Tab-separated table of C-alpha atoms in Angstrom:
chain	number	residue	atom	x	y	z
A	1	UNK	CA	-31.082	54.237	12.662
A	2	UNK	CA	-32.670	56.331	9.704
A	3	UNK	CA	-35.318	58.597	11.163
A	4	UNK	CA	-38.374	58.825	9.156
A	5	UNK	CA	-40.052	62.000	10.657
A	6	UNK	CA	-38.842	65.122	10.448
A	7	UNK	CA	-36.656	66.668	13.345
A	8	UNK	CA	-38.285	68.667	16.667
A	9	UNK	CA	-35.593	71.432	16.833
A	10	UNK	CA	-33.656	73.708	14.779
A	11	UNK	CA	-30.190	74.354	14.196
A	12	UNK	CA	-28.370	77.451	13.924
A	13	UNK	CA	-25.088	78.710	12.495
A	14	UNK	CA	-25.397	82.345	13.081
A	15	UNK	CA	-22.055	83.375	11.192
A	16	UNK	CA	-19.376	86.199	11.138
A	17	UNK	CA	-20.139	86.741	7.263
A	18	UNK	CA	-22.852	84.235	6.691
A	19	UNK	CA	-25.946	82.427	8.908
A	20	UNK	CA	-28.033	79.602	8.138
A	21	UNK	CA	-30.830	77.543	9.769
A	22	UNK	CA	-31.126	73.725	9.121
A	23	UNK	CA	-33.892	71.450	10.045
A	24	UNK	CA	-33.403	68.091	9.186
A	25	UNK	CA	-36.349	65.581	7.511
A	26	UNK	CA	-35.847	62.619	5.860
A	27	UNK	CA	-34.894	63.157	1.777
A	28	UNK	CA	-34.761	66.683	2.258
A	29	UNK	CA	-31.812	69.151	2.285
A	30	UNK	CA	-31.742	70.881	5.577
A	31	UNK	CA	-31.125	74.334	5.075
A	32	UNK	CA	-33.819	76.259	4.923
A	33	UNK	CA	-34.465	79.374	2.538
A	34	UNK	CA	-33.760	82.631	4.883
A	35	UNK	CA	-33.733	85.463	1.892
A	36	UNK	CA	-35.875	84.707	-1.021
A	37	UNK	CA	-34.734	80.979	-2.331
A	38	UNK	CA	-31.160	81.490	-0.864
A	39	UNK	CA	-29.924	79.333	1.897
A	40	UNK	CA	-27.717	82.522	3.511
A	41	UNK	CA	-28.252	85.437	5.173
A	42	UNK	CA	-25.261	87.760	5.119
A	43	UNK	CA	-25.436	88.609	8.942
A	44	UNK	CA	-25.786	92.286	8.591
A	45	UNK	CA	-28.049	94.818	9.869
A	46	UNK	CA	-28.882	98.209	8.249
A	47	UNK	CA	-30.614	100.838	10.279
A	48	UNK	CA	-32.359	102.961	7.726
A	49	UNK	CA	-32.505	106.466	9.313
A	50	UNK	CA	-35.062	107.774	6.470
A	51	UNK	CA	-37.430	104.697	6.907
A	52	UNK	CA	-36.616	104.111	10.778
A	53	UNK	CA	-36.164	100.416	10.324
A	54	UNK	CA	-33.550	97.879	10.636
A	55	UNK	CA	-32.835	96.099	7.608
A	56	UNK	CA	-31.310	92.609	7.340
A	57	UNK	CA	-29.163	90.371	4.816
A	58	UNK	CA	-28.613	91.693	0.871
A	59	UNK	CA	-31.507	93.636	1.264
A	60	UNK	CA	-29.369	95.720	4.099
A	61	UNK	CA	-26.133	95.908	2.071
A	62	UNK	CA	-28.319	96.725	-1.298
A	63	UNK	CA	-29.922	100.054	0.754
A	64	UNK	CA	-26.479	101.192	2.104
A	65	UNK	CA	-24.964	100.962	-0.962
A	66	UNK	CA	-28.101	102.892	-2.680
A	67	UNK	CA	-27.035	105.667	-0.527
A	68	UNK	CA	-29.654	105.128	2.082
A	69	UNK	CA	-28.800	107.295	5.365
A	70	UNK	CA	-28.505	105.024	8.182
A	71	UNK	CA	-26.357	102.497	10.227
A	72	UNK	CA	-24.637	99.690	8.802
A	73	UNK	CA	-23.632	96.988	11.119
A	74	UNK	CA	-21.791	93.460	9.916
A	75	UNK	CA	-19.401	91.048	11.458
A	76	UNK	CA	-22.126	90.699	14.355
A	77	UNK	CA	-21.009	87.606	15.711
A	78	UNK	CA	-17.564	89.295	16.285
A	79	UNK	CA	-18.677	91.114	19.262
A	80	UNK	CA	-19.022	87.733	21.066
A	81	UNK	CA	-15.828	87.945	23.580
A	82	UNK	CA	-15.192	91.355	22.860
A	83	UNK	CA	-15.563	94.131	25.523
A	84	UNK	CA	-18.171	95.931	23.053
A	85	UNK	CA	-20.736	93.728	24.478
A	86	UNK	CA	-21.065	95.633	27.450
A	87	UNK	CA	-21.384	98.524	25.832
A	88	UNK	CA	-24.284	100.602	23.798
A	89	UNK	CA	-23.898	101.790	20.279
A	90	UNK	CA	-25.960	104.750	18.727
A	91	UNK	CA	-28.393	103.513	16.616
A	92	UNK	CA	-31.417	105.893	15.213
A	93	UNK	CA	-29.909	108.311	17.521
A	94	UNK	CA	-30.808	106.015	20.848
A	95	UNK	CA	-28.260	104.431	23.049
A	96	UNK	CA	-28.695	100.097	21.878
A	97	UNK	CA	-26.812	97.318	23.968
A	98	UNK	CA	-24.636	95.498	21.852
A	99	UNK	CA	-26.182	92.448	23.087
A	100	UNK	CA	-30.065	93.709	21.894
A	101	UNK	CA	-28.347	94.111	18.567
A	102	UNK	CA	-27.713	90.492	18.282
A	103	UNK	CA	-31.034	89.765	19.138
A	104	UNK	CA	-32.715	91.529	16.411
A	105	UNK	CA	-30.298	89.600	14.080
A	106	UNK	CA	-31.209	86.107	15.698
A	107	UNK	CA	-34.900	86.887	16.352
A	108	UNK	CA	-34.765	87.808	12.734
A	109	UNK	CA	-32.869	84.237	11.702
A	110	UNK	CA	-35.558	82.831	14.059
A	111	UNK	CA	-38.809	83.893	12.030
A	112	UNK	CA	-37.894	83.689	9.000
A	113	UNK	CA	-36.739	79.796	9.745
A	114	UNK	CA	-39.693	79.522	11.228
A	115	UNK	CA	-41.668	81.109	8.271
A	116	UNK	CA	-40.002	78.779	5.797
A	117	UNK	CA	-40.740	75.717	7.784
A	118	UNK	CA	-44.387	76.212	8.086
A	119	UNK	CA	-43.998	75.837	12.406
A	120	UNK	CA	-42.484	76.970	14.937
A	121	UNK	CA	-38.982	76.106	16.741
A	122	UNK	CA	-38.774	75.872	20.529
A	123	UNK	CA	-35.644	73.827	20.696
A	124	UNK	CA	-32.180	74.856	19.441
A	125	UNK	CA	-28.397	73.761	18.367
A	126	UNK	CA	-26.352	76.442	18.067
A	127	UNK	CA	-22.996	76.605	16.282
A	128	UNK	CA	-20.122	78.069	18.351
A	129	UNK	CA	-16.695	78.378	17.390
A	130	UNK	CA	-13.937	75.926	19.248
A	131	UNK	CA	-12.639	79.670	20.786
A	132	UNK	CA	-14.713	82.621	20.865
A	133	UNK	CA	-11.695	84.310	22.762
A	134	UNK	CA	-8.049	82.739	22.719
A	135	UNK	CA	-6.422	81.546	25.922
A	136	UNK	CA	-9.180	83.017	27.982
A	137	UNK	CA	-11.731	79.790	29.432
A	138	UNK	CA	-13.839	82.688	31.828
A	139	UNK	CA	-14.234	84.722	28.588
A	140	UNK	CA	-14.499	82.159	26.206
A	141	UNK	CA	-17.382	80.811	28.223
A	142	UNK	CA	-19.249	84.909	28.996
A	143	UNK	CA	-19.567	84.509	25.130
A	144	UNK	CA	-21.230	81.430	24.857
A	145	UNK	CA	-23.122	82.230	28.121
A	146	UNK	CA	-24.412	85.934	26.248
A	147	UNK	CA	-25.307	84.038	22.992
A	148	UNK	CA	-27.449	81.730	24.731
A	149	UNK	CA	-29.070	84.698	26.669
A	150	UNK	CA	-29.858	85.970	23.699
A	151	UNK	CA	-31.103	82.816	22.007
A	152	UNK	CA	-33.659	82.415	25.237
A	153	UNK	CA	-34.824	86.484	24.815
A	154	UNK	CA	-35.879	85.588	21.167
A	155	UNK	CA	-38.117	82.317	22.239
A	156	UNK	CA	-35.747	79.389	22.149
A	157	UNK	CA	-36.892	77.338	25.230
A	158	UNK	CA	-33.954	74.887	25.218
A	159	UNK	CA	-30.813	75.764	23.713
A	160	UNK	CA	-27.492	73.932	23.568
A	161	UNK	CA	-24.068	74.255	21.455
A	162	UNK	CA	-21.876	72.284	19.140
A	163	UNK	CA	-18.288	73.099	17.798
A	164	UNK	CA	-18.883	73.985	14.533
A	165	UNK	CA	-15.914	72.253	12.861
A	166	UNK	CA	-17.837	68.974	14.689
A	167	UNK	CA	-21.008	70.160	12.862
A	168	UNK	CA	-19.262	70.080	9.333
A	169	UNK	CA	-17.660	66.171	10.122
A	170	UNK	CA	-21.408	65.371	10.680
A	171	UNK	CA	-22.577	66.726	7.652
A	172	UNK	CA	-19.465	64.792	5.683
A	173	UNK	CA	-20.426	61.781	7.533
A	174	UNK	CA	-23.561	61.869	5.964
A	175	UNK	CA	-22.058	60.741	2.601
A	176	UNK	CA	-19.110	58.258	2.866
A	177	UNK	CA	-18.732	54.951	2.310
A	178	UNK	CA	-16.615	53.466	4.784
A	179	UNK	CA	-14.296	54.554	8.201
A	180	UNK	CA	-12.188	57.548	7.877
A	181	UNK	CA	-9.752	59.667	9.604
A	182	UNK	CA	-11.038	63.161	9.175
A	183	UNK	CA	-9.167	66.858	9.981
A	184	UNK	CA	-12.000	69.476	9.627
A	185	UNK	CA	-10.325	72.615	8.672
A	186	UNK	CA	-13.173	75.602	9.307
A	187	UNK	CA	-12.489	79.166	8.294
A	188	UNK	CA	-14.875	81.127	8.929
A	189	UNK	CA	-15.239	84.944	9.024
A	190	UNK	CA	-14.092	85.451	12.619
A	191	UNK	CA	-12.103	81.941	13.064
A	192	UNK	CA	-10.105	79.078	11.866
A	193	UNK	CA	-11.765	75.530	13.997
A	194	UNK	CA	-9.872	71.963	13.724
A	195	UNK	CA	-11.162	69.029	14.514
A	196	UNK	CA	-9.781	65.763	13.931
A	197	UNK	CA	-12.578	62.893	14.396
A	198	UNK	CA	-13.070	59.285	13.387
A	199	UNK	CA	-16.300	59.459	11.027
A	200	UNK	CA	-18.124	56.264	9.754
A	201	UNK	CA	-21.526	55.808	8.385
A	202	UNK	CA	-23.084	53.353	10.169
A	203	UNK	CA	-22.095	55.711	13.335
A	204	UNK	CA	-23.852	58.397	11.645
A	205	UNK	CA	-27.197	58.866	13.756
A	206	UNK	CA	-25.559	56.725	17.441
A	207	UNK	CA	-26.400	59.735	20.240
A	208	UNK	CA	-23.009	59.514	21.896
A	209	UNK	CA	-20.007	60.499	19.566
A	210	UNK	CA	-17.479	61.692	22.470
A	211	UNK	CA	-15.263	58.482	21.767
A	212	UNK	CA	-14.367	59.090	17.728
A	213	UNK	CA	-13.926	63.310	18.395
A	214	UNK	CA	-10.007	62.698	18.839
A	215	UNK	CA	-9.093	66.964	19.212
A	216	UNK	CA	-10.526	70.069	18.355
A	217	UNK	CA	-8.351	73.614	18.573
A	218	UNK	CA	-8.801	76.905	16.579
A	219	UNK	CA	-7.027	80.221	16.548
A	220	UNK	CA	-8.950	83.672	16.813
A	221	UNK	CA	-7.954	84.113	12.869
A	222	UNK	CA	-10.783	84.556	9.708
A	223	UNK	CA	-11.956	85.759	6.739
A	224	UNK	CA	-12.278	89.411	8.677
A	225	UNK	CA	-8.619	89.273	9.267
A	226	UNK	CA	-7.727	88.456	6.029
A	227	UNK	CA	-9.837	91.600	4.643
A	228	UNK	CA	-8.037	93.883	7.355
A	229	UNK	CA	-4.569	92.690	6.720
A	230	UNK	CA	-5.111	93.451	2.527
A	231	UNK	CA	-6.832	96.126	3.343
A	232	UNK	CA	-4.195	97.788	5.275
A	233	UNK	CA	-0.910	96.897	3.378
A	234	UNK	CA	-2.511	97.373	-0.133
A	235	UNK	CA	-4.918	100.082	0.224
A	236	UNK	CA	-4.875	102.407	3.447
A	237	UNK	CA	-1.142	103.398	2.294
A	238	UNK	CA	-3.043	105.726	-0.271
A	239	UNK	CA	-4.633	107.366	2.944
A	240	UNK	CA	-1.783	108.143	5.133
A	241	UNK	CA	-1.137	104.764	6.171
A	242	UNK	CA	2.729	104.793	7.251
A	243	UNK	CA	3.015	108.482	6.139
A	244	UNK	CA	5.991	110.141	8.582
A	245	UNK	CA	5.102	113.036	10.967
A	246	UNK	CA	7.665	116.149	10.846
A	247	UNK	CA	9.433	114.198	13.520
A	248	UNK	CA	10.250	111.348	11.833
A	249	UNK	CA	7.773	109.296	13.328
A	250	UNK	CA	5.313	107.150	11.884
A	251	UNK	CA	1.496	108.542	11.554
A	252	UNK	CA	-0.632	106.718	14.615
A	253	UNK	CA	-2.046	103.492	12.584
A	254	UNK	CA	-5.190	103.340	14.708
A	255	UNK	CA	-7.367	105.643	12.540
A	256	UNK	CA	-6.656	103.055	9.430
A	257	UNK	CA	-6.950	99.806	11.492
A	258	UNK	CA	-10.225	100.758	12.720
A	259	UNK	CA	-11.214	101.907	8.986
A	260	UNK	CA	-10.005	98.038	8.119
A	261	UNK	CA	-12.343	96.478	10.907
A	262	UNK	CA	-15.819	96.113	10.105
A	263	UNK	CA	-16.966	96.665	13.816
A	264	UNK	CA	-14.841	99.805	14.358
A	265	UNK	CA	-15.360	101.817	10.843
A	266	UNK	CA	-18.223	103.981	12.702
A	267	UNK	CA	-15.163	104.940	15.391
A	268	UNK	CA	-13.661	106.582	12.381
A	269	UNK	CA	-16.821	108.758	12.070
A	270	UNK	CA	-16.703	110.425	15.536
A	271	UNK	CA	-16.089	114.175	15.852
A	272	UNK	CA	-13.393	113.085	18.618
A	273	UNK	CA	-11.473	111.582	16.042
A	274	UNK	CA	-12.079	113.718	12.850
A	275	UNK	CA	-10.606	116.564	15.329
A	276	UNK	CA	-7.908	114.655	16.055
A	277	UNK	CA	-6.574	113.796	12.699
A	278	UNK	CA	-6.833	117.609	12.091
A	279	UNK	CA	-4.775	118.598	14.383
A	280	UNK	CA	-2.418	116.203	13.086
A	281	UNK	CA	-2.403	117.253	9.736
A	282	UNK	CA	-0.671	119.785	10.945
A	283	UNK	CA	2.411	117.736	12.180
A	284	UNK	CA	2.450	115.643	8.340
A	285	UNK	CA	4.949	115.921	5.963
A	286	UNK	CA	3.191	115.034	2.804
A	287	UNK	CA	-0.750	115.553	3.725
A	288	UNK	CA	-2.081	113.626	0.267
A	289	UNK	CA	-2.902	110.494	1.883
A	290	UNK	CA	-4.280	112.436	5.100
A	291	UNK	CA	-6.575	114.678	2.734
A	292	UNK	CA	-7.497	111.295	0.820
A	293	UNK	CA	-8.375	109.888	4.584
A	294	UNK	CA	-10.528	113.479	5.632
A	295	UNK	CA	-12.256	112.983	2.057
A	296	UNK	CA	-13.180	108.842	2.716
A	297	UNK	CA	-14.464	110.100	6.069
A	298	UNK	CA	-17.145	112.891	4.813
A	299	UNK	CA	-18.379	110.412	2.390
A	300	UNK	CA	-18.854	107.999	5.207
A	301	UNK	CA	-17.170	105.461	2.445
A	302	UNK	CA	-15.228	103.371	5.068
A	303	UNK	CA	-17.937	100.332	5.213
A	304	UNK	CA	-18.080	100.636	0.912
A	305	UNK	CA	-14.496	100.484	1.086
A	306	UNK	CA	-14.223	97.640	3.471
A	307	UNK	CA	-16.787	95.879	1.046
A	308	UNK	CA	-14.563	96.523	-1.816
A	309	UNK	CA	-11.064	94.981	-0.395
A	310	UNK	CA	-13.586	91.876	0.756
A	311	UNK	CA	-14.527	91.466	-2.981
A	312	UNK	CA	-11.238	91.508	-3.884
A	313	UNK	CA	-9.841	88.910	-1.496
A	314	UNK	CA	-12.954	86.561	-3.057
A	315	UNK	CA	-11.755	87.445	-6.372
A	316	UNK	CA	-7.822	86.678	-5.765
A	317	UNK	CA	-8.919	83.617	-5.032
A	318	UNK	CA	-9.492	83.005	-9.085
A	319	UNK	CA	-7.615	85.598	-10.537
A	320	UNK	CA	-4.138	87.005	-9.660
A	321	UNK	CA	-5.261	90.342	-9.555
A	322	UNK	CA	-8.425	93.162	-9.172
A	323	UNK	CA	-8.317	96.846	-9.237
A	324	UNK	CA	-10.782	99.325	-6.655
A	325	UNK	CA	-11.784	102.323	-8.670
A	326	UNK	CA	-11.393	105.081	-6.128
A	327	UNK	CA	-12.284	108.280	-8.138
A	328	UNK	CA	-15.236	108.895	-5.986
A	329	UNK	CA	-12.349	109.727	-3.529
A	330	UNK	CA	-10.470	111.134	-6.149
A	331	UNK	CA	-10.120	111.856	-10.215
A	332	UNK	CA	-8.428	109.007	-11.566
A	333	UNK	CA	-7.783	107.704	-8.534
A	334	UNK	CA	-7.257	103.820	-8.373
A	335	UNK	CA	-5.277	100.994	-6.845
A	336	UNK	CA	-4.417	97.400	-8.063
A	337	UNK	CA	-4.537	94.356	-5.922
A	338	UNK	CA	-2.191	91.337	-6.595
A	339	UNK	CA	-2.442	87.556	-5.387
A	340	UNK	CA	1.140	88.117	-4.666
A	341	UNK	CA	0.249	91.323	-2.374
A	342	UNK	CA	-2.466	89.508	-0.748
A	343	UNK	CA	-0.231	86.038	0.236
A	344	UNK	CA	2.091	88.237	1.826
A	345	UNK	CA	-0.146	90.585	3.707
A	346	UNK	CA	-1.631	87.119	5.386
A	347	UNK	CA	1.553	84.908	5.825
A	348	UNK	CA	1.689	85.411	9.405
A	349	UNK	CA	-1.891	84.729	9.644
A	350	UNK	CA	-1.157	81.619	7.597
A	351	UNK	CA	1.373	80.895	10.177
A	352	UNK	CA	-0.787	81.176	13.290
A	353	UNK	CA	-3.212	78.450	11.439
A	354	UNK	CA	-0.363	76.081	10.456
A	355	UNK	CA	0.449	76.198	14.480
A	356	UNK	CA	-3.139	75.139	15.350
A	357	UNK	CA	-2.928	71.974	13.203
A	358	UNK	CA	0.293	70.809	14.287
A	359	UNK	CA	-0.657	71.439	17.814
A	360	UNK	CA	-3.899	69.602	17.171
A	361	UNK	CA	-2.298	66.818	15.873
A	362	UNK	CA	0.155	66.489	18.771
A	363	UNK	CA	-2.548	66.583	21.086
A	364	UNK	CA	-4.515	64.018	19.502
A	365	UNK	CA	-0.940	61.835	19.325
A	366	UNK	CA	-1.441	61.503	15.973
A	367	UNK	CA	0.950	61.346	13.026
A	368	UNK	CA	0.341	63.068	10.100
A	369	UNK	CA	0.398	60.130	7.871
A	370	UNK	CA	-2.524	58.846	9.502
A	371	UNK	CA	-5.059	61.332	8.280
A	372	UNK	CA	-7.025	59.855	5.471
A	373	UNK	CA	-8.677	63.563	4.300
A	374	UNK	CA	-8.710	66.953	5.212
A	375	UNK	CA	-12.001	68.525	4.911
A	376	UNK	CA	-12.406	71.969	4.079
A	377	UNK	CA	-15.100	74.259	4.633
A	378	UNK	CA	-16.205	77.790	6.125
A	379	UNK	CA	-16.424	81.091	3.488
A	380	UNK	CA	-12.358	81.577	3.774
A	381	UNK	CA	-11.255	77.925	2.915
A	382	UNK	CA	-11.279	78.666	-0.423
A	383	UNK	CA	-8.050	80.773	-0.793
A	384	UNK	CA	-5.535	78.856	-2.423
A	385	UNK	CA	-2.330	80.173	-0.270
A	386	UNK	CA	-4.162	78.646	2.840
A	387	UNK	CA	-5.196	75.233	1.449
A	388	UNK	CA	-1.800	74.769	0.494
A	389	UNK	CA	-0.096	75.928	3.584
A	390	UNK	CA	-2.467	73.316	5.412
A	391	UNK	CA	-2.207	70.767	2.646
A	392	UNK	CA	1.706	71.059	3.213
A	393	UNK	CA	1.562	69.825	6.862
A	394	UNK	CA	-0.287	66.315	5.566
A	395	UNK	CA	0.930	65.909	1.951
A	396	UNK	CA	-0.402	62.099	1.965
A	397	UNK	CA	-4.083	62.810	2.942
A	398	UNK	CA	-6.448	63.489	0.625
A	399	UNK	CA	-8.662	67.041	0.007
A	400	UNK	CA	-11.953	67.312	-0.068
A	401	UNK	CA	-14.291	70.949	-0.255
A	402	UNK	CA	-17.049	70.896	1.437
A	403	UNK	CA	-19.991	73.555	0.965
A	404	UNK	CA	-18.117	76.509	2.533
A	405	UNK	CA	-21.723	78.197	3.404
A	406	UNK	CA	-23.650	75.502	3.876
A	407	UNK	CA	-21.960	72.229	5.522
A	408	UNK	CA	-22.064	73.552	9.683
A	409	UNK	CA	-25.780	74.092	9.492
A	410	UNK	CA	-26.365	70.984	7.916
A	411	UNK	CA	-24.570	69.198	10.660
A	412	UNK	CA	-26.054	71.062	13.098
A	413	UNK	CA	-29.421	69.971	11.906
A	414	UNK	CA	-28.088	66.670	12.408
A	415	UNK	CA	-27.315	67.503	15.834
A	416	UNK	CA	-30.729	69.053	16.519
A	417	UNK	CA	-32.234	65.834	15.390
A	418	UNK	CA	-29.514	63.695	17.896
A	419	UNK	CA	-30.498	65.817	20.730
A	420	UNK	CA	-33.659	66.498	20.800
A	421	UNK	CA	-35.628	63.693	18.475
């Protein structure tokens, strides 16, 4: 049944990269404008030190970049499952939880839904990843369990959750013609969701949808992943990345994998460590890249860096190759990213996904030849060496793109709508 009024509740795709809030009325789109007329928010939060503020979105990554002092914080959603959530970070020089961090970043995706809606939103349908933690149920579930604390601290009254490759087939639903056999294929920032369901339009609005949702699986693998993995192998070499100790031994790779992790650049920062690489620098053969890495480190440029390799990898997706000017490290300092460099640096990556579709398949007890499409979506789906490792597993079904940034929250609207009238 069309609905001809528009929806009680909201719904929510708070992202590892990207968020969005949808709200669904009839003949309207359902994302709603959450920075200026644009449907995303990047899910980042600056603390400006000189202002004593937290910043959010473009605005956040514009004032870090402008040289503001401060405390930039992305990849939010990543601390979902992770043992950080216990924890406090310094922020403005005060001790924050990790979980009051996420708050400001919801509350904030709250209001300004609710400011571009005209009303207010008691009622809510999250987005949640198939996994927030692999192989873990007790862990999988303290994440959901801490996002929906957090959701109820920011004025949600009723909350709930939807897999948000399950969110995307409802959005797809929305504009067929007749009965398919859909895959969903989600990569997002912090992971890669399957679901295979049985979509058909005049199913689109029934309540009770258990019976055509065949499997759903997902590996703890996104577009993060891919950003640490090129920027490790093609850019943290030039900083002492595999650089041999008077011993023969390698250099400790920790200092560069947390300098490749959005959530663990700050570590890099912290006197415990700076003192530790010096008195390491000691034990190096050939201290360029270690000088390079002592030079990144008083600039504080790990977080511009990280934002560099991630333009890149967006890039490469087009072009076969983009070079990081690195002179404010260094005079005439530079270093050239290939397609090529990138495919390799994520092949086992690659790998881990191609497992989660097969498996999904088998647990569904379906043959690949019966999939009609494969429907991609999520920020990542978009890089050519993963579409066709997927598309390589069901070479008869046909592709289809969906809006990488915009197709969960529209289904999640849907949901809202479903759920709560």
């Amino acid at each position: 049944m069309q609905h001809t009024t528009p929806a009680h509740a909201l719904g929510i795709d708070f992202g590892t990269s990207n968020s969005t809030a949808g709200w669904h009325r009839p003949g309207v789109p359902s994302l709603l404008a959450l920075e200026g007329e644009r449907i995303t928010l990047p899910s980042v939060v600056f603390f400006n030190a000189e202002e004593r503020r937290p910043v959010y979105g473009r605005l956040a990554l514009q004032e870090y970049l402008e040289g503001y002092e401060g405390r930039l914080m992305r990849s939010l959603k990543s601390l979902l499952g992770s043992k950080l959530i216990k924890h406090d970070t310094s922020v403005l020089g005060t001790a924050m939880p990790f979980k009051d961090l996420l708050g400001l970043f919801i509350g904030e995706l709250k209001k300004r839904a609710e400011s571009s809606a005209g009303r207010a939103f008691e009622q809510v349908v999250l987005g949640r990843p198939v996994f927030f933690v692999d192989d873990d149920p007790a862990a999988d579930q303290e994440a959901q369990d801490t996002l929906e604390a957090v959701a109820r601290k920011v004025g949600f009254k009723d909350v709930s959750f939807q897999y948000e490759p399950l969110a995307a087939a409802f959005d797809y639903e929305s504009g067929i013609n007749g009965e398919e056999l859909v895959l969903i294929v989600d990569i997002g920032g912090g992971t890669s969701d399957f679901s295979l369901v049985r979509l058909a339009p005049e199913r689109h609005f029934d309540n009770d949808r258990q019976q055509d949702i065949l499997a759903t699986g997902g590996v703890h693998i996104g577009g993060t992943d891919f950003d640490k993995q090129l920027n490790v192998q093609g850019v943290m070499p030039l900083f002492g990345y595999g650089s041999r100790m008077k011993s023969q031994a390698l250099m400790p790779t920790s200092y560069h994998l947390n300098l490749a992790t959005w959530h663990t650049i700050n570590a890099v920062y912290a006197q415990k460590s700076q003192l530790a690489l010096a008195n390491m620098r000691y034990d190096i053969e050939d201290t360029l890249g270690i000088d390079r890495l002592f030079r990144l480190i008083e600039q504080r440029a790990g977080h511009w860096l990280a934002m560099e390799v991630e333009a890149s990898k967006i890039e490469l997706t087009e072009v076969t190759h983009r070079n990081i000017d690195l002179t404010r490290i260094e005079p005439n300092l530079s270093v050239d990213l290939t397609r090529e460099l990138f495919e390799a640096s994520i092949n086992g990556l690659l790998e881990r996904v191609r497992g989660g579709v097969t498996e999904l398949l088998a647990q569904a007890g379906v043959a690949a030849g019966q999939v009609d499409t494969v429907f991609f979506t999520g920020g990542s789906s978009s890089i050519p060496a993963l579409r066709q490792s997927v598309a390589a597993l069901l070479p008869q079904a046909r592709h289809v793109e969906g809006d990488n940034f915009g197709s969960i929250g529209s289904g999640l609207a849907i949901e809202a709508r479903r759920r709560y009238g």
